[in-house]
Coordinates of C-alpha atoms (C1' of nucleotides) in Angstrom, one line a residue:
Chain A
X1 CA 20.9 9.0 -12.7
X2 CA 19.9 5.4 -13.7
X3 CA 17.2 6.8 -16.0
X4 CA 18.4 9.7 -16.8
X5 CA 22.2 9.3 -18.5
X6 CA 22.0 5.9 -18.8
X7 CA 23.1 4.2 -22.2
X8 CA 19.6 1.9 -22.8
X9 CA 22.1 -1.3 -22.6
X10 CA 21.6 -4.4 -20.8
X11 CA 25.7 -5.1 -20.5
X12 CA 27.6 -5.3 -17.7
X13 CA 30.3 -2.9 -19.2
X14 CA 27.8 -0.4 -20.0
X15 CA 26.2 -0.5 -16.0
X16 CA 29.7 0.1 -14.8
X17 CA 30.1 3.3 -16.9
X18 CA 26.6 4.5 -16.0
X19 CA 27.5 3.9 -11.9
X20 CA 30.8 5.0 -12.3
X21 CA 31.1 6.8 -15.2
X22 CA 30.6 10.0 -14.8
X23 CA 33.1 12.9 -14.0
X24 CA 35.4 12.7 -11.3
X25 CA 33.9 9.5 -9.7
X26 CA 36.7 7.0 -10.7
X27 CA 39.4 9.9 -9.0
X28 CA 37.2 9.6 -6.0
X29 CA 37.4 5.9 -6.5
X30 CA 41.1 6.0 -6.9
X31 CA 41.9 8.2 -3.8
X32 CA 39.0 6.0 -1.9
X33 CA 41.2 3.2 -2.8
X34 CA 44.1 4.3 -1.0
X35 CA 42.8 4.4 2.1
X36 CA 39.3 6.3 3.7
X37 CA 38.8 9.9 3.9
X38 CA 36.8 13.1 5.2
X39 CA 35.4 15.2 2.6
X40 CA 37.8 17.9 3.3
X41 CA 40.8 14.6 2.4
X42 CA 39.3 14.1 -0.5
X43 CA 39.0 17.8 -1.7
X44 CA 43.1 18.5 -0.9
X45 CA 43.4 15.1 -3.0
X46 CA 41.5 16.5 -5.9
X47 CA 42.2 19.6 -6.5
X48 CA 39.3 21.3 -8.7
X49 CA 36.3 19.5 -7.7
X50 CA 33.5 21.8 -6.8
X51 CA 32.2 21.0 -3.6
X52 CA 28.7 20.1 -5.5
X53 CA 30.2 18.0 -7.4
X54 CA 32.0 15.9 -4.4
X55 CA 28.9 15.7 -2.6
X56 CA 26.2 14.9 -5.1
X57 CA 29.4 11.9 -6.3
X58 CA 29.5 11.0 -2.9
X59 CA 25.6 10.6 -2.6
X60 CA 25.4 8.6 -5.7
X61 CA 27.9 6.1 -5.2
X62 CA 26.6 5.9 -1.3
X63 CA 23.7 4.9 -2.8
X64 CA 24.8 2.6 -5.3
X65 CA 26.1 0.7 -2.6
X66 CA 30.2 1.7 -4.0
X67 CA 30.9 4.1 -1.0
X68 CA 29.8 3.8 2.9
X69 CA 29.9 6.8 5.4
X70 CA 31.6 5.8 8.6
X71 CA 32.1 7.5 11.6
X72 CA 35.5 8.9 13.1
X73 CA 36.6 8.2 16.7
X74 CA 37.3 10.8 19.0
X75 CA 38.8 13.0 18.6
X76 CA 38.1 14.9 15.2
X77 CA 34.5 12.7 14.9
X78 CA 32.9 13.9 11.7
X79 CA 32.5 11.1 8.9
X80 CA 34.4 9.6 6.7
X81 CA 34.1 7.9 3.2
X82 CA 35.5 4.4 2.4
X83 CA 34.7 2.2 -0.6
X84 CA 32.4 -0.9 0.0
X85 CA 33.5 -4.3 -0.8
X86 CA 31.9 -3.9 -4.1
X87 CA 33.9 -0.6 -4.6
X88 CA 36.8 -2.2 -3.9
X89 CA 36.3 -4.6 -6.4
X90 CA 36.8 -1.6 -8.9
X91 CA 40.6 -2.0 -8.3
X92 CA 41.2 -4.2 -11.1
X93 CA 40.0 -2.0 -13.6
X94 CA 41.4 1.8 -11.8
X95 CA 44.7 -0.2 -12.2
X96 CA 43.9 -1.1 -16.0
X97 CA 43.3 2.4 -16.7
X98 CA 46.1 3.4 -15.1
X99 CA 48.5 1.3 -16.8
X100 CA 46.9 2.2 -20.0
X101 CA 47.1 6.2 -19.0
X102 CA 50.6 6.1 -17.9
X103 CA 52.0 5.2 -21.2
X104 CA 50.3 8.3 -22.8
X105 CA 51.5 10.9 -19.6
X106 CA 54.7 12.2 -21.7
X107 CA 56.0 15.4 -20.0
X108 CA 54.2 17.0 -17.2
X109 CA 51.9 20.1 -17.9
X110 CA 52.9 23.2 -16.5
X111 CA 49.1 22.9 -14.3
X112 CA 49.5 19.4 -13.1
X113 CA 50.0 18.4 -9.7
X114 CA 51.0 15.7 -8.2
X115 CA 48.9 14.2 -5.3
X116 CA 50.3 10.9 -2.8
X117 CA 47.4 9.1 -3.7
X118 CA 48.4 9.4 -7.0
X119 CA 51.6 7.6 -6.7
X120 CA 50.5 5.2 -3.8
X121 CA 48.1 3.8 -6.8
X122 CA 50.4 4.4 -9.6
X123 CA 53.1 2.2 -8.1
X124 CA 50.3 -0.3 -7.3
X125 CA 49.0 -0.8 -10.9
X126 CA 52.4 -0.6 -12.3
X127 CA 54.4 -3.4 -10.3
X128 CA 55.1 -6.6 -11.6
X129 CA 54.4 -9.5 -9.4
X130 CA 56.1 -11.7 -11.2
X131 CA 59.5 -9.9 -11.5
X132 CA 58.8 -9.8 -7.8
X133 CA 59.0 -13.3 -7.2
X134 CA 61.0 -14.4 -4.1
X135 CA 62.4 -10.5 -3.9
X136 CA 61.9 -8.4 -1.2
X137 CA 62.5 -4.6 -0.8
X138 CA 61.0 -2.1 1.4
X139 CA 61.1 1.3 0.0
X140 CA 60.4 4.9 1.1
X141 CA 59.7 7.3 -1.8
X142 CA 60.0 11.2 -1.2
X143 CA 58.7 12.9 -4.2
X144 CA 59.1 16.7 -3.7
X145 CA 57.4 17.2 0.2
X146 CA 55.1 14.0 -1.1
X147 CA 56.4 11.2 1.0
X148 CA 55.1 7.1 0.8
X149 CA 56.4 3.6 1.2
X150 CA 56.1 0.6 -0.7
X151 CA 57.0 -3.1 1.2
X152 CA 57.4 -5.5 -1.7
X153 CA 57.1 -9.2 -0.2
X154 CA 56.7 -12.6 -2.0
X155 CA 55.5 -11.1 -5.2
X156 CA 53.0 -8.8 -3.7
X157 CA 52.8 -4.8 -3.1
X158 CA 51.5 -2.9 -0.6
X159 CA 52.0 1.0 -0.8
X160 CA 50.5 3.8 1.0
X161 CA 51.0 7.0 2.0
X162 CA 53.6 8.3 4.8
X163 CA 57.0 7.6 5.7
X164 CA 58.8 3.7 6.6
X165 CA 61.4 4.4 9.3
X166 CA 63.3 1.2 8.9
X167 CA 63.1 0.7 4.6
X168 CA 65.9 -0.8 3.3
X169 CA 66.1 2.2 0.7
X170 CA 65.1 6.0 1.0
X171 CA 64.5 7.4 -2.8
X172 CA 63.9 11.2 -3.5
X173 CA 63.1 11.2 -7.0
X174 CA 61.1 14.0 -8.9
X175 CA 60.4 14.3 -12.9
X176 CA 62.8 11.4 -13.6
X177 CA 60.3 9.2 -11.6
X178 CA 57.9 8.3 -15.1
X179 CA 61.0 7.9 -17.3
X180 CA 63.0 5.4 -15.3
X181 CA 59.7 2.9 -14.7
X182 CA 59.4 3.6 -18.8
X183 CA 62.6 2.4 -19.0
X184 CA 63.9 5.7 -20.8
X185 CA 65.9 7.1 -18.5
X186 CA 68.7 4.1 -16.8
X187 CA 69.2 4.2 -12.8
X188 CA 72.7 5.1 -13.7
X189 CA 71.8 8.3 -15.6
X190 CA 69.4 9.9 -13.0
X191 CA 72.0 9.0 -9.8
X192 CA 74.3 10.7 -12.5
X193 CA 72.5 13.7 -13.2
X194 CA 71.0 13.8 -9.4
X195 CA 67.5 13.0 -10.3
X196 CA 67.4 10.4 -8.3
X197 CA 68.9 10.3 -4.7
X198 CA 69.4 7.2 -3.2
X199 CA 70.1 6.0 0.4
X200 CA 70.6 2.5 0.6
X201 CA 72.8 -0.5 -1.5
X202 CA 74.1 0.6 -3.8
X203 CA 71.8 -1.7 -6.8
X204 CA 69.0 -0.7 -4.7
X205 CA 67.6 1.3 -7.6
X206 CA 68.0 -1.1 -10.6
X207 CA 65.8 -3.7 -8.0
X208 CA 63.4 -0.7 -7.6
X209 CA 63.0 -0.2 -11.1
X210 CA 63.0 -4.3 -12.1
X211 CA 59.4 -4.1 -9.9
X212 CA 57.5 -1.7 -11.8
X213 CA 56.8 -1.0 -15.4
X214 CA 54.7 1.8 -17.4
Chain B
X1 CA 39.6 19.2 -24.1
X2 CA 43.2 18.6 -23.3
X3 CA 43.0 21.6 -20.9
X4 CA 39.2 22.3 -20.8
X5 CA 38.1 19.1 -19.1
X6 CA 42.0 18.1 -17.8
X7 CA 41.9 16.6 -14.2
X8 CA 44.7 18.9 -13.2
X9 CA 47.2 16.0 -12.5
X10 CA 49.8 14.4 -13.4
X11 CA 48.7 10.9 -13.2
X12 CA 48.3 7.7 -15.4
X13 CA 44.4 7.4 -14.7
X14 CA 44.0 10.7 -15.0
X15 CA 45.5 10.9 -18.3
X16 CA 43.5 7.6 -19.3
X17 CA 40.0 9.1 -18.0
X18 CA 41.0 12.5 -19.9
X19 CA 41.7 10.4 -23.1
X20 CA 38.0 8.2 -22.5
X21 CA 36.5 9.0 -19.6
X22 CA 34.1 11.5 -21.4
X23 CA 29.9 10.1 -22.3
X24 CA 30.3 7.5 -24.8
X25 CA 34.3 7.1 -25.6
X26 CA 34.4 3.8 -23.8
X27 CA 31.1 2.7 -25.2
X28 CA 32.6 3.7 -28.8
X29 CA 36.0 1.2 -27.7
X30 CA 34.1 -1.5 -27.0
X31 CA 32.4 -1.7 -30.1
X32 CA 35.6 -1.3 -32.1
X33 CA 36.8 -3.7 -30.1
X34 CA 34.9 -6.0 -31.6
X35 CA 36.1 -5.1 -35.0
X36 CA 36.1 -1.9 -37.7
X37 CA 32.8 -0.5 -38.1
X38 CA 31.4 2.4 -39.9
X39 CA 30.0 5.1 -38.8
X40 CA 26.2 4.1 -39.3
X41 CA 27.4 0.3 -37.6
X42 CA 28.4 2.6 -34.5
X43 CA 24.9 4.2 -34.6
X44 CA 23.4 1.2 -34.7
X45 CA 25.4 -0.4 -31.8
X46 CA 25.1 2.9 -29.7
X47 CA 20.9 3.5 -29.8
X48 CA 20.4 7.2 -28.4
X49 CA 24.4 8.2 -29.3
X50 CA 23.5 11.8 -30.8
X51 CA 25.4 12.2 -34.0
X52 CA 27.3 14.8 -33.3
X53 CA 28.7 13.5 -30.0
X54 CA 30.1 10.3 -31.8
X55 CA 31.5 12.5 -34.8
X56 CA 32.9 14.3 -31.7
X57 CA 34.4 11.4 -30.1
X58 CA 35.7 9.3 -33.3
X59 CA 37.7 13.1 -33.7
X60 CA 39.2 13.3 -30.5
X61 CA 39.9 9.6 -30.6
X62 CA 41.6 9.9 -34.2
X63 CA 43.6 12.7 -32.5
X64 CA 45.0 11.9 -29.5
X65 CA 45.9 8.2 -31.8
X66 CA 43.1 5.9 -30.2
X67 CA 41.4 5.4 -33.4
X68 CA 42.1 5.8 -37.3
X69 CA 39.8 5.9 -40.1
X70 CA 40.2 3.6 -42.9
X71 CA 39.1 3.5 -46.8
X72 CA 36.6 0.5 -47.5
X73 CA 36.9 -1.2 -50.0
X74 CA 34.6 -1.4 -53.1
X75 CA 31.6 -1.8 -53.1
X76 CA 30.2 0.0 -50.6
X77 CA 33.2 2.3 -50.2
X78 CA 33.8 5.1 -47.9
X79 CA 35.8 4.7 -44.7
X80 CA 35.3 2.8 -41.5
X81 CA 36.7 2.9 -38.1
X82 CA 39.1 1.1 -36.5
X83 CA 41.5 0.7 -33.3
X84 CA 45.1 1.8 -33.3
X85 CA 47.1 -0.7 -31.0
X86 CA 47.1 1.8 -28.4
X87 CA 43.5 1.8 -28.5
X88 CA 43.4 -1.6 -28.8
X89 CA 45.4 -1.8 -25.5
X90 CA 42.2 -0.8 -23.7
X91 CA 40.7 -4.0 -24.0
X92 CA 42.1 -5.1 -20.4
X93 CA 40.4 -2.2 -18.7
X94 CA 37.0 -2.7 -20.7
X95 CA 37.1 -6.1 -19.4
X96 CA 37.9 -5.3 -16.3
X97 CA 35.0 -3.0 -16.1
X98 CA 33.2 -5.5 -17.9
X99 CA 33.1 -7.8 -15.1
X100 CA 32.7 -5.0 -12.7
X101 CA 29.4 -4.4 -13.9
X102 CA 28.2 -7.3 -14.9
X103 CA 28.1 -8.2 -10.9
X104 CA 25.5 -5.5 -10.9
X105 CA 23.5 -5.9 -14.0
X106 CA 20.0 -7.6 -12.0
X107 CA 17.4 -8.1 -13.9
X108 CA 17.2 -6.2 -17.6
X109 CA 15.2 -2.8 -17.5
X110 CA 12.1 -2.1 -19.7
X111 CA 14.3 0.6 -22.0
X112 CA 17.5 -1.9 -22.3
X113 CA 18.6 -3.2 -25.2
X114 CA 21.2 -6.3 -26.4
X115 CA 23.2 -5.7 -29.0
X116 CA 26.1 -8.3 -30.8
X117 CA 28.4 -6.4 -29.7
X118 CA 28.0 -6.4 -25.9
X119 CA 27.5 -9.8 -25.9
X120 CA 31.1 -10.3 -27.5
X121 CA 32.5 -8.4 -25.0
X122 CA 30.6 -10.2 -22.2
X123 CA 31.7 -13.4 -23.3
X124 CA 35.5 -12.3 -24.0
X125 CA 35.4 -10.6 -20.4
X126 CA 33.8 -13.1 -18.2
X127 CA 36.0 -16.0 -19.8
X128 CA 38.0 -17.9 -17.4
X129 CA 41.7 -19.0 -18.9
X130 CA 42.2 -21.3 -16.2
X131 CA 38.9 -23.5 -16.4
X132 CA 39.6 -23.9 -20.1
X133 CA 43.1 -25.0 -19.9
X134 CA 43.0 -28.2 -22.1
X135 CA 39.3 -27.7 -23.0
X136 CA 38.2 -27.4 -26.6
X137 CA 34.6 -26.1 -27.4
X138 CA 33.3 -24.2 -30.2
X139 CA 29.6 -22.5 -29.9
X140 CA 27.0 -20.6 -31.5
X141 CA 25.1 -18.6 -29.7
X142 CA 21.8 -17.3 -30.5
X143 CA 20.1 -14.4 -28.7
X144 CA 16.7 -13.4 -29.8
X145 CA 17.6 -12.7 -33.5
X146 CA 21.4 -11.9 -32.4
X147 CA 24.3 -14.5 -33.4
X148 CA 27.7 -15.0 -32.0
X149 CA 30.0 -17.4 -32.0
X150 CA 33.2 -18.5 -29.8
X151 CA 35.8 -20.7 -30.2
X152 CA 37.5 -21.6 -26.9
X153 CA 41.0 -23.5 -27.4
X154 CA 43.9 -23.8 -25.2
X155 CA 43.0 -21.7 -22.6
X156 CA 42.3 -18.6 -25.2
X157 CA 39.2 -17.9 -26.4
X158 CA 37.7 -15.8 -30.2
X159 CA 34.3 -14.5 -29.8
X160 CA 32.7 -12.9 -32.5
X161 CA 29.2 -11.7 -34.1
X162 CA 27.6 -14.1 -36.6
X163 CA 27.2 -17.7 -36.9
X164 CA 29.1 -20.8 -36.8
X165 CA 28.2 -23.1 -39.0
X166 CA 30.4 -26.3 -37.5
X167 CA 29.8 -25.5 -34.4
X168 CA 30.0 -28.5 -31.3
X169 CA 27.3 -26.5 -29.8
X170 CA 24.1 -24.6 -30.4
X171 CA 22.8 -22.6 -27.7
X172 CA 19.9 -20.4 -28.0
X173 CA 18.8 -18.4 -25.2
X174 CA 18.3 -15.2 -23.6
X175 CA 17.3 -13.4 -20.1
X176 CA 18.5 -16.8 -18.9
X177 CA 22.4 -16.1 -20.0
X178 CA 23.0 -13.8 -16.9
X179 CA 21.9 -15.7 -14.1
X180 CA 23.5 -19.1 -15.8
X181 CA 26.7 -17.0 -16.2
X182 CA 26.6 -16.0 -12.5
X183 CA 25.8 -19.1 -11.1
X184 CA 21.6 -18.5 -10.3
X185 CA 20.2 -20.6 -12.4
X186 CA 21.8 -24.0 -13.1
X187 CA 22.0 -25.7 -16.5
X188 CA 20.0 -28.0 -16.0
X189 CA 17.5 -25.8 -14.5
X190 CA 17.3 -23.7 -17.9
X191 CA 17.1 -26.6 -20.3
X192 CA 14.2 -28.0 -18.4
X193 CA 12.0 -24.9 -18.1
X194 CA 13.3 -24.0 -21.7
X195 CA 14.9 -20.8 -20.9
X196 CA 17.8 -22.5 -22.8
X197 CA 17.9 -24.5 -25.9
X198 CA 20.6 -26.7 -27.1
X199 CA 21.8 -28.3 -30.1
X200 CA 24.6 -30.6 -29.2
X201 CA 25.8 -32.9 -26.6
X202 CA 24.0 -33.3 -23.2
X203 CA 26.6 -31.8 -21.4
X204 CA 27.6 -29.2 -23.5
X205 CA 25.9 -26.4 -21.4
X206 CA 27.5 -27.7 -18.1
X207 CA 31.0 -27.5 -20.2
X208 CA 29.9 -23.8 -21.7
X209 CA 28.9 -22.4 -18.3
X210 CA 32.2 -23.3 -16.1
X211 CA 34.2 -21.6 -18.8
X212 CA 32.5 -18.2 -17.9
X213 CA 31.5 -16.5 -14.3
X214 CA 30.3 -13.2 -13.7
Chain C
dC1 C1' 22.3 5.2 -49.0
dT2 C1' 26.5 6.7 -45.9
dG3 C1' 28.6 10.2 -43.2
dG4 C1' 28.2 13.6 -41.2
dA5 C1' 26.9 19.2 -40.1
dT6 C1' 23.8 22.4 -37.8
dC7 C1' 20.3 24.0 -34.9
dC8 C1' 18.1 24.5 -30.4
dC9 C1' 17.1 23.1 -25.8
dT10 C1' 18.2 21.2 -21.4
dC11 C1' 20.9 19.9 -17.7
dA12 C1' 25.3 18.5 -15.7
dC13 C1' 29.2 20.6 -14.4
dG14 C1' 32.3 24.5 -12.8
dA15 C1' 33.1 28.4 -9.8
dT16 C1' 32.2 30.8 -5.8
dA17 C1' 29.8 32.4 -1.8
dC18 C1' 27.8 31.1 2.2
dT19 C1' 25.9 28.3 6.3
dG20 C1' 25.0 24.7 10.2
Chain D
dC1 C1' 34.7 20.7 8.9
dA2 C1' 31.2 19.4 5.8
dG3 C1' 28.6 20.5 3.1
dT4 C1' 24.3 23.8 0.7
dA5 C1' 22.9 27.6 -2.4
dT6 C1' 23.3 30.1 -6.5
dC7 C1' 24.3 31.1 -11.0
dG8 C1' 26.8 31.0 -15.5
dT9 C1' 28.7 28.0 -19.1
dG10 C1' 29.1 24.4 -22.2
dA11 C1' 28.6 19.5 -23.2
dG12 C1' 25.2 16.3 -24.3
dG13 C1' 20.4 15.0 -26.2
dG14 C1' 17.4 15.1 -30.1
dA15 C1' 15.7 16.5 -34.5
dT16 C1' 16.6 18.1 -38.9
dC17 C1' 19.2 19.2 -42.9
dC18 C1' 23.0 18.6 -46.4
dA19 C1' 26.8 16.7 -49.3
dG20 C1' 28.9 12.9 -51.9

DNA sequence: CTGGATCCCTCACGATACTG
DNA sequence: CAGTATCGTGAGGGATCCAG
């Protein structure tokens, strides 16, 4: 791969596109990013990636030093992928991208899913630290079966993927989830119109939606 | 491409990496980042880009609204290529890329080239706001037979191909600018073994290399 | 000269079947 | 579960040709 696709530049912005550049390795990245995962994780994560593909990714950004195999504990064993140090450091710019790419995700296609991963990052690069400043909210977000949780605390995010027993809000949300971080759709319309479900105070959702921004 | 080459999910960095993720999009933003070029400048600043793959990419940009073409104006004539805002909104994750790779450039391969362009970027991206608050420092920068110039000033900084001819500093160097930017090779190290030559005051090159870091 | 269009060839990717 | 094997397709690489 460094010989052979590579774009004959000596720039750092060029090296990143020929290491992780090619198809389907920043989506491994992203779902890498989230948390680490079995080959079979990542697969249900990314729906459409031939198994070649996956693997010969893997390989590649194992050796590029991006990716590490590790081994599961008992039970299950097998291996699982997780991003180095160095593949971490690709946060900054998934996040940039996916800022950038949220603007321009309009409607839904009729063929698009909707993964947890996806959302666990896409409330990531969207929140606003500094709206967050001194505010803190912990959130459990059920989108369709998808379920994640989001603890906002002294202007920093974490989300991942699963359930928060004691959040201060529950929201189940749905299509109306893109327009209200766009700020086209108010918190008062989709409670109105039952887009939005919330359990919790009763502002809960204009807090929610002060956090985030597409 | 929209549905051809689609990801399959409903996702901000999916969208973005449908939009630019194919072989040579970003490449092509990063060059018009730097300003409007025509089609031949593009050639020029992308050795090995086949034609039809850019006319390919300046189309699918120019649809999906990430670029526009624009009349010249006489002489010359004809049109050039330019940015849209949206486009021009990719500059964040560029950079953020940008530094990405830069991490991982080593030592320049046989085949790579340095073009004007890439060093623009490399400058705008590695720049650090907060070690130039209050600092004031213009520079030319000569690479081989490349110029640049950039004018850092309250925390901001304009970098751009050619010269400047009032510029504090004169710097002229080359496979030296990496490991100086990333903290390898210390100024005065390059000065005395004449990796780096410099027109202006003593200190200039200690002031010029705290004001980028890879 | 700029700004492409067209051709052919190769290989990466996509889809699916199959195996340790 | 975690891949490998196989094969067809189409995007990309490279050269050449054409129009304004």
């Amino acid at each position: 791969m460094v010989s052979k696709r590579a774009y004959g530049q000596y720039c750092g912005f060029a090296r990143a596109l020929e290491l992780v550049g090619e198809r389907w390795a920043l989506m491994i990245v992203r779902d890498l990013l989230v948390g680490p995962k079995r080959f079979s994780d990542l697969q249900r994560g990314l729906p459409g990636i031939p198994t070649n593909v996956l693997t010969a990714r893997l390989k590649e950004m194992e050796q590029t030093g991006i990716v590490e195999r590790v081994a599961q504990p008992r039970p299950a064993g097998g291996v699982a992928y997780q991003l180095t140090p160095g593949g971490t450091d690709l946060e900054a710019a998934v996040h940039a991208l996916g800022r950038w790419g949220a603007k321009r995700l309009g409607d839904p296609r009729a063929d698009e899913r909707v993964t947890v991963d996806s959302l666990v990052i896409a409330l990531r690069s969207t929140f606003q630290p500094k709206a967050a400043k001194g505010k803190h909210l912990s959130i459990e977000m059920r989108f369709g079966p998808i379920v994640l949780h989001a603890i906002v605390k002294n202007g920093t995010i974490e989300a991942a993927p699963g359930p928060l027993p004691d959040a201060d809000v529950v929201l189940q949300t749905g299509p109306a989830f893109r327009p209200l971080l766009a700020r086209e759709m108010t918190p008062r319309e989709a409670l109105k119109n039952g887009t939005a479900i919330l359990r919790g105070p009763k502002n809960a959702l204009d807090q929610f939606v002060e956090l985030f921004r597409i």
